[in-house]
Amino acid sequence: MAETVRTIVVRRDVLADVNADAAAERVRMAKRGTLVVHLVSSPGSGKTTLLEATARRFAGRRRIAVLVGDIETDRDARRLGPLAPTVQLTTGGACHLEFPLVRRGIDALGDGPLEYLFIENVGNLVCPASHDLGEHLRVVLISVTEGDDKPGKYPKMFRTSRLMLVSKCDLLPHVPFSMDRVAEDARRIQPDLDLIAVAALDGTGMESWCDYLERERDRLVGD
Amino acid sequence: MAETVRTIVVRRDVLADVNADAAAERVRMAKRGTLVVHLVSSPGSGKTTLLEATARRFAGRRRIAVLVGDIETDRDARRLGPLAPTVQLTTGGACHLEFPLVRRGIDALGDGPLEYLFIENVGNLVCPASHDLGEHLRVVLISVTEGDDKPGKYPKMFRTSRLMLVSKCDLLPHVPFSMDRVAEDARRIQPDLDLIAVAALDGTGMESWCDYLERERDRLVGD
């Protein structure tokens, strides 16, 4: 077989530029009074259901908007659209969001007053860990049905997150899952990781989650 | 900022070589009488638990071996090792297995008689879809707790699989999930996709799954 040699010129500071843009957006959003929250998890851990419940709880009190990433379909945006301004970011095959696409979503939302911007990444417990989307807070969800051994097996995602939401905890009686074991496993990787158990469908933990967000936002805007 | 220019020489037929190696291994395994089964899914869909139950069911009747892929830790190999010859393939950060690492696993297992070789990929519903591991049968697991809307959102994995195992179906009474909807969604992408509902923990569907494997192997070895 003939050997084909291609030469590719790499501008090494492309990624540095993207990261600088994300960092600048983080500052701009803080000045605007908007806490940017980046949600990551496996597919089906309940990110969209959590955001539906969060939007309902903040309705009339806090203005929120959502950027929702998927490889294909606008299913999540259809669910969230009736509850909050939402932009679907479709990656067209890519396994994670990167900041330039997020930037386009932020532009599409406009510059109105906003207390919270949620960015829901593609369901993937690996690749999104490596990309700064300009968030102030990265939250990793792990559902009780996924098993309490996951943090050690997918460490980068837990190492780069500040809060772990243990989701679908209403299913705890039906699955082999220990809250102590998952906490111990995750904190071996990230000792400062906060943990809240939630069940968006029955409301468990939703008050703690929203209080956590409010405290984070207070700290950000300094009021 | 100084612009750094790097030149990378790409041997374009590297991937072609890897795919040719995988295809050759598929032929070699068929001649050896070994059905190679590649399991893919999100993290925590139950691949390892399914393999534990499969190993127990085939014990004394069929010789099986397992290559288990993870980013870090040897947790899955520790679970499977007491039940079947198992090699842990640790990717060290990479989000999926590729054939050269699988090849090393096959070499480590040796050339003894073997009816089934199971390859459990890293939990990731996106990236593993693009890589041929030399399998005869690709099986995608989706647990009922992940939601019935996942095939359309992660289409490549369902398009490249021949069998969908709907796992943890013992939890169906507790979650919003429709077997009809998931089947319809998946078959819109891959009309020939077979479907078996399983619950490895209580044994539901395990006989159908093992019968399916036996038929696939019979067809492969022509007996």
Coordinates of C-alpha atoms in Angstrom, one line a residue:
Chain A
M1 CA 0.0 0.0 0.0
A2 CA 1.3 3.4 -0.9
E3 CA 2.2 5.5 2.1
T4 CA 0.5 8.9 2.0
V5 CA 2.2 11.7 3.9
R6 CA 0.3 14.8 4.8
T7 CA 1.6 17.9 6.5
I8 CA -0.6 19.6 8.9
V9 CA 0.3 23.0 10.4
V10 CA -1.0 23.5 13.9
R11 CA -1.4 26.9 15.4
R12 CA -0.7 25.8 18.9
D13 CA -2.3 28.8 20.5
V14 CA -5.8 28.0 19.2
L15 CA -6.7 26.2 22.4
A16 CA -5.1 28.9 24.4
D17 CA -7.2 31.5 22.6
V18 CA -10.4 29.5 23.3
N19 CA -9.5 29.2 27.0
A20 CA -8.8 32.9 27.2
D21 CA -12.2 33.6 25.6
A22 CA -13.9 31.3 28.1
A23 CA -12.1 33.0 31.0
A24 CA -13.1 36.4 29.7
E25 CA -16.7 35.3 29.4
R26 CA -16.6 34.1 33.0
V27 CA -15.6 37.6 34.1
R28 CA -18.2 39.2 31.9
M29 CA -20.9 37.0 33.2
A30 CA -20.0 37.7 36.8
K31 CA -20.2 41.5 36.2
R32 CA -23.6 40.9 34.6
G33 CA -24.7 39.1 37.8
T34 CA -25.1 35.8 36.1
L35 CA -23.9 32.5 37.7
V36 CA -22.8 30.1 34.9
V37 CA -23.4 26.5 35.9
H38 CA -22.0 23.7 33.8
L39 CA -23.8 20.3 34.2
V40 CA -22.0 17.1 33.1
S41 CA -22.8 13.4 33.5
S42 CA -23.4 10.1 31.7
P43 CA -26.3 10.0 29.3
G44 CA -29.5 9.6 31.2
S45 CA -28.4 10.7 34.6
G46 CA -31.2 13.3 34.8
K47 CA -29.6 16.6 33.8
T48 CA -32.6 17.8 31.8
T49 CA -35.1 16.6 34.4
L50 CA -33.1 18.4 37.1
L51 CA -33.2 21.6 35.0
E52 CA -37.0 21.3 34.5
A53 CA -37.5 21.0 38.2
T54 CA -35.0 23.9 38.9
A55 CA -36.8 26.2 36.4
R56 CA -40.1 25.5 38.1
R57 CA -38.7 26.2 41.5
F58 CA -37.1 29.5 40.4
A59 CA -40.1 30.6 38.4
G60 CA -41.1 34.2 39.2
R61 CA -38.1 34.6 41.5
R62 CA -35.0 34.2 39.3
R63 CA -34.4 34.6 35.6
I64 CA -32.7 31.5 34.2
A65 CA -31.6 30.5 30.7
V66 CA -30.3 27.2 29.4
L67 CA -27.9 26.1 26.7
V68 CA -28.4 22.4 26.0
G69 CA -25.8 20.4 24.1
D70 CA -26.6 17.2 22.2
I71 CA -25.1 15.3 19.3
E72 CA -28.4 15.2 17.5
T73 CA -32.1 16.1 18.0
D74 CA -33.6 19.1 19.8
R75 CA -35.4 16.9 22.3
D76 CA -34.0 18.5 25.4
A77 CA -34.7 22.1 24.1
R78 CA -38.3 21.1 23.5
R79 CA -38.6 19.9 27.1
L80 CA -36.9 23.0 28.5
G81 CA -38.2 25.7 26.1
P82 CA -41.6 26.1 27.8
L83 CA -39.9 26.7 31.1
A84 CA -37.0 29.0 30.3
P85 CA -35.3 30.6 27.3
T86 CA -33.3 27.7 25.8
V87 CA -30.9 27.3 23.0
Q88 CA -30.2 23.8 21.6
L89 CA -26.5 23.4 20.7
T90 CA -26.2 20.5 18.3
T91 CA -22.7 19.2 18.0
G92 CA -23.3 17.1 14.8
G93 CA -21.3 14.1 16.0
A94 CA -18.9 15.7 18.5
C95 CA -18.9 14.1 21.9
H96 CA -18.7 17.3 24.0
L97 CA -19.3 21.1 23.9
E98 CA -16.5 23.6 23.3
F99 CA -16.6 27.3 24.1
P100 CA -17.0 28.7 20.6
L101 CA -20.4 26.9 20.3
V102 CA -21.3 28.0 23.8
R103 CA -20.4 31.6 22.7
R104 CA -22.9 31.4 19.9
G105 CA -25.6 30.2 22.3
I106 CA -24.9 33.1 24.6
D107 CA -25.1 35.5 21.7
A108 CA -28.4 34.0 20.7
L109 CA -29.9 34.5 24.2
G110 CA -29.1 38.2 24.1
D111 CA -28.0 40.5 26.9
G112 CA -31.1 40.8 29.1
P113 CA -30.9 40.5 32.9
L114 CA -30.2 36.9 34.0
E115 CA -29.4 35.3 37.4
Y116 CA -28.5 31.9 36.1
L117 CA -27.2 30.4 32.9
F118 CA -27.2 26.6 32.9
I119 CA -25.1 24.8 30.3
E120 CA -26.1 21.1 29.9
N121 CA -23.3 19.2 28.1
V122 CA -23.6 16.2 25.9
G123 CA -24.1 13.0 28.1
N124 CA -20.5 11.8 28.4
L125 CA -18.6 11.2 31.6
V126 CA -15.2 11.4 29.9
C127 CA -14.5 14.0 27.1
P128 CA -16.4 17.1 28.5
A129 CA -14.0 17.1 31.5
S130 CA -11.2 18.7 29.4
H131 CA -13.1 21.8 28.2
D132 CA -13.6 25.0 30.0
L133 CA -17.0 26.5 28.9
G134 CA -16.5 29.7 30.9
E135 CA -18.5 28.4 33.9
H136 CA -18.3 29.5 37.5
L137 CA -19.5 26.1 38.8
R138 CA -19.1 22.7 37.4
V139 CA -21.6 20.1 38.6
V140 CA -21.3 16.4 38.0
L141 CA -24.4 14.3 38.3
I142 CA -24.3 10.6 39.0
S143 CA -27.5 8.6 39.3
V144 CA -27.8 6.0 42.0
T145 CA -28.6 3.4 39.2
E146 CA -25.1 3.9 37.7
G147 CA -23.3 2.4 40.7
D148 CA -21.2 3.8 43.5
D149 CA -17.9 2.8 41.9
K150 CA -18.0 5.4 39.1
P151 CA -15.8 8.3 40.4
G152 CA -12.6 6.2 40.6
K153 CA -13.3 4.9 37.1
Y154 CA -13.9 8.3 35.5
P155 CA -11.7 10.5 37.7
K156 CA -11.1 13.6 35.6
M157 CA -14.7 14.5 35.6
F158 CA -14.9 14.4 39.4
R159 CA -11.5 16.0 39.9
T160 CA -12.7 19.1 37.8
S161 CA -16.1 19.4 39.5
R162 CA -17.0 21.3 42.6
L163 CA -20.4 19.7 43.4
M164 CA -21.6 16.1 42.9
L165 CA -25.3 15.7 42.7
V166 CA -26.4 12.1 43.4
S167 CA -29.5 11.9 41.3
K168 CA -32.5 9.6 41.2
C169 CA -32.1 9.0 44.9
D170 CA -35.8 8.0 45.1
L171 CA -34.6 4.7 43.5
L172 CA -32.1 3.9 46.3
P173 CA -34.3 1.2 47.9
H174 CA -34.2 -0.7 44.6
V175 CA -30.5 -0.6 43.6
P176 CA -27.2 -1.7 45.2
F177 CA -25.7 1.8 45.8
S178 CA -24.1 3.2 49.0
M179 CA -24.1 7.0 49.5
D180 CA -21.1 6.6 51.8
R181 CA -19.1 4.6 49.3
V182 CA -19.7 7.0 46.4
A183 CA -18.8 10.0 48.7
E184 CA -15.6 8.3 49.8
D185 CA -14.6 7.3 46.3
A186 CA -15.2 10.8 44.9
R187 CA -13.4 12.6 47.8
R188 CA -10.4 10.4 47.3
I189 CA -10.1 12.2 44.0
Q190 CA -11.4 15.6 44.9
P191 CA -11.4 16.2 48.7
D192 CA -13.3 19.5 48.5
L193 CA -16.2 18.0 46.4
D194 CA -19.6 19.0 47.8
L195 CA -22.4 16.5 47.7
I196 CA -26.2 16.8 47.5
A197 CA -28.6 13.9 47.0
V198 CA -31.5 14.8 44.7
A199 CA -34.6 13.3 43.1
A200 CA -36.0 15.8 40.7
L201 CA -39.1 13.7 40.1
D202 CA -40.3 13.8 43.7
G203 CA -38.5 17.0 44.8
T204 CA -36.0 15.4 47.2
G205 CA -33.0 17.7 47.7
M206 CA -34.3 20.4 45.3
E207 CA -34.3 23.0 48.1
S208 CA -30.7 22.2 49.1
W209 CA -29.7 22.4 45.4
C210 CA -31.4 25.8 44.8
D211 CA -30.0 27.1 48.1
Y212 CA -26.5 26.0 47.1
L213 CA -26.9 27.9 43.8
E214 CA -28.1 31.0 45.6
R215 CA -25.1 31.0 47.9
E216 CA -22.8 30.5 45.0
R217 CA -24.4 33.4 43.2
D218 CA -24.3 35.6 46.3
R219 CA -20.6 34.9 46.6
L220 CA -20.1 35.7 42.9
V221 CA -21.9 39.0 42.8
G222 CA -20.8 39.9 46.3
D223 CA -24.2 41.0 47.7
Chain B
M1 CA 1.3 36.2 21.8
A2 CA 3.9 34.3 19.7
E3 CA 2.5 32.0 17.2
T4 CA 4.0 28.5 17.4
V5 CA 3.9 26.5 14.3
R6 CA 4.4 22.7 14.5
T7 CA 4.6 20.3 11.7
I8 CA 3.1 16.9 12.2
V9 CA 3.6 14.1 9.7
V10 CA 0.6 11.9 9.4
R11 CA 0.9 8.4 7.9
R12 CA -2.6 8.3 6.6
D13 CA -2.8 4.6 6.4
V14 CA -2.3 4.1 10.1
L15 CA -6.1 3.8 10.7
A16 CA -6.5 1.7 7.5
D17 CA -3.8 -0.7 8.9
V18 CA -5.6 -0.9 12.3
N19 CA -8.9 -1.6 10.6
A20 CA -7.3 -4.3 8.5
D21 CA -5.8 -5.9 11.6
A22 CA -9.2 -5.9 13.3
A23 CA -10.8 -7.5 10.2
A24 CA -8.0 -10.2 10.1
E25 CA -8.5 -10.9 13.8
R26 CA -12.3 -11.3 13.2
V27 CA -11.5 -14.0 10.6
R28 CA -8.9 -15.7 12.8
M29 CA -11.3 -15.8 15.8
A30 CA -14.1 -17.3 13.6
K31 CA -11.7 -20.1 12.5
R32 CA -10.8 -20.6 16.1
G33 CA -14.5 -21.1 16.9
T34 CA -14.7 -17.9 19.1
L35 CA -17.5 -15.5 18.8
V36 CA -16.2 -12.0 19.7
V37 CA -18.9 -9.8 21.4
H38 CA -18.3 -6.1 21.9
L39 CA -20.4 -4.5 24.6
V40 CA -20.9 -0.7 24.6
S41 CA -23.0 1.6 26.7
S42 CA -23.1 4.7 29.0
P43 CA -21.2 4.3 32.3
G44 CA -23.3 2.3 34.7
S45 CA -25.7 0.6 32.3
G46 CA -24.7 -2.8 33.7
K47 CA -22.1 -4.2 31.3
T48 CA -20.0 -5.8 34.0
T49 CA -23.0 -7.1 35.9
L50 CA -24.4 -8.7 32.7
L51 CA -21.0 -10.4 32.1
E52 CA -20.9 -11.7 35.7
A53 CA -24.4 -13.3 35.1
T54 CA -23.4 -14.5 31.7
A55 CA -20.2 -16.2 33.0
R56 CA -22.3 -17.9 35.8
R57 CA -24.8 -19.2 33.2
F58 CA -22.2 -20.5 30.8
A59 CA -20.1 -22.0 33.7
G60 CA -19.1 -25.6 32.8
R61 CA -20.7 -25.4 29.4
R62 CA -18.9 -22.8 27.5
R63 CA -15.4 -21.3 27.8
I64 CA -15.5 -17.5 27.9
A65 CA -12.9 -14.8 28.4
V66 CA -13.2 -11.1 29.0
L67 CA -11.2 -8.0 28.0
V68 CA -12.5 -5.1 30.0
G69 CA -11.7 -1.5 29.2
D70 CA -11.6 1.3 31.7
I71 CA -9.9 4.7 31.9
E72 CA -8.5 3.9 35.3
T73 CA -8.7 1.2 38.0
D74 CA -9.0 -2.6 37.7
R75 CA -12.3 -2.7 39.5
D76 CA -14.2 -4.5 36.7
A77 CA -11.4 -7.1 36.2
R78 CA -11.5 -7.8 40.0
R79 CA -15.2 -8.5 39.7
L80 CA -14.9 -10.7 36.6
G81 CA -11.6 -12.4 37.3
P82 CA -13.0 -15.0 39.7
L83 CA -15.6 -16.0 37.0
A84 CA -13.6 -16.1 33.8
P85 CA -10.1 -15.4 32.4
T86 CA -10.1 -11.6 32.3
V87 CA -7.6 -8.9 31.2
Q88 CA -8.1 -5.3 32.3
L89 CA -7.2 -2.9 29.5
T90 CA -6.6 0.5 31.1
T91 CA -6.7 3.4 28.6
G92 CA -5.0 5.9 30.9
G93 CA -7.4 8.7 30.0
A94 CA -8.6 7.7 26.5
C95 CA -12.3 7.6 26.2
H96 CA -12.6 4.4 24.2
L97 CA -10.7 1.2 23.3
E98 CA -8.9 0.8 20.0
F99 CA -7.8 -2.4 18.4
P100 CA -4.0 -2.3 19.1
L101 CA -4.8 -2.5 22.9
V102 CA -7.4 -5.2 22.3
R103 CA -4.7 -7.1 20.4
R104 CA -2.5 -7.0 23.4
G105 CA -5.3 -8.3 25.6
I106 CA -5.9 -11.2 23.2
D107 CA -2.2 -12.1 23.2
A108 CA -2.3 -12.0 27.0
L109 CA -5.2 -14.5 27.1
G110 CA -3.3 -17.0 25.0
D111 CA -4.5 -19.4 22.3
G112 CA -6.5 -22.0 24.3
P113 CA -10.0 -23.1 23.2
L114 CA -12.6 -20.4 23.7
E115 CA -16.2 -20.2 22.7
Y116 CA -16.8 -16.5 23.6
L117 CA -14.6 -13.5 23.9
F118 CA -16.4 -10.5 25.4
I119 CA -14.9 -7.1 25.0
E120 CA -16.4 -4.5 27.5
N121 CA -15.6 -1.0 26.3
V122 CA -15.2 2.1 28.4
G123 CA -18.6 3.5 29.5
N124 CA -19.2 6.0 26.8
L125 CA -22.2 6.2 24.4
V126 CA -20.3 8.3 21.8
C127 CA -16.7 7.7 21.0
P128 CA -16.5 3.9 21.0
A129 CA -19.0 3.8 18.1
S130 CA -16.2 4.8 15.6
H131 CA -13.8 1.9 16.4
D132 CA -13.8 -1.6 15.0
L133 CA -12.4 -4.0 17.7
G134 CA -12.6 -7.1 15.5
E135 CA -15.9 -8.1 16.9
H136 CA -18.5 -10.3 15.2
L137 CA -21.3 -8.8 17.2
R138 CA -21.7 -5.3 18.7
V139 CA -24.2 -5.1 21.5
V140 CA -25.4 -1.8 22.9
L141 CA -26.9 -1.7 26.4
I142 CA -29.3 0.9 27.6
S143 CA -30.7 0.8 31.1
V144 CA -34.4 1.7 31.7
T145 CA -33.2 4.4 34.1
E146 CA -31.5 6.3 31.3
G147 CA -34.7 7.2 29.5
D148 CA -36.3 5.9 26.3
D149 CA -35.2 9.0 24.3
K150 CA -31.5 8.0 24.1
P151 CA -31.2 6.2 20.7
G152 CA -32.1 9.3 18.7
K153 CA -29.7 11.5 20.7
Y154 CA -26.7 9.1 20.4
P155 CA -27.5 7.6 16.9
K156 CA -24.1 6.3 15.8
M157 CA -23.9 3.8 18.6
F158 CA -27.3 2.4 17.8
R159 CA -26.7 2.5 14.0
T160 CA -23.5 0.4 14.4
S161 CA -24.9 -2.2 16.8
R162 CA -26.9 -5.3 15.9
L163 CA -28.5 -6.0 19.3
M164 CA -29.9 -3.6 21.9
L165 CA -30.1 -5.0 25.5
V166 CA -32.5 -3.0 27.5
S167 CA -31.0 -3.5 31.0
K168 CA -32.2 -3.2 34.6
C169 CA -35.7 -3.9 33.4
D170 CA -36.6 -5.0 37.0
L171 CA -36.7 -1.2 37.7
L172 CA -39.4 -0.6 35.0
P173 CA -42.2 -0.1 37.6
H174 CA -40.2 2.8 39.2
V175 CA -39.2 4.8 36.2
P176 CA -40.8 6.7 33.3
F177 CA -39.6 4.4 30.4
S178 CA -41.5 2.8 27.5
M179 CA -40.2 -0.3 25.9
D180 CA -42.3 0.5 22.8
R181 CA -40.9 4.0 22.5
V182 CA -37.2 3.0 22.9
A183 CA -37.7 0.2 20.3
E184 CA -39.4 2.6 17.8
D185 CA -36.7 5.3 18.4
A186 CA -33.8 2.8 17.9
R187 CA -35.3 1.1 14.8
R188 CA -35.8 4.5 13.1
I189 CA -32.0 4.6 13.2
Q190 CA -31.3 0.9 12.7
P191 CA -34.3 -1.0 11.4
D192 CA -32.6 -4.5 11.8
L193 CA -31.7 -3.9 15.5
D194 CA -32.7 -6.9 17.7
L195 CA -33.9 -6.2 21.2
I196 CA -33.8 -8.2 24.4
A197 CA -34.9 -6.9 27.8
V198 CA -32.7 -8.1 30.6
A199 CA -32.2 -7.7 34.4
A200 CA -29.0 -9.4 35.3
L201 CA -29.6 -9.1 39.0
D202 CA -32.9 -11.1 39.0
G203 CA -32.1 -13.2 35.8
T204 CA -34.9 -11.8 33.6
G205 CA -34.0 -12.3 29.9
M206 CA -30.7 -14.0 30.6
E207 CA -31.9 -17.2 28.9
S208 CA -32.9 -15.2 25.7
W209 CA -29.5 -13.4 25.8
C210 CA -27.5 -16.6 26.1
D211 CA -29.7 -18.4 23.4
Y212 CA -29.0 -15.4 21.1
L213 CA -25.3 -15.8 21.7
E214 CA -25.5 -19.5 21.0
R215 CA -27.3 -18.9 17.7
E216 CA -24.8 -16.3 16.7
R217 CA -22.0 -18.6 17.4
D218 CA -23.6 -21.5 15.6
R219 CA -24.0 -19.3 12.6
L220 CA -20.3 -18.2 12.8
V221 CA -18.8 -21.6 13.1
G222 CA -21.3 -23.2 10.8
D223 CA -22.3 -26.2 13.0

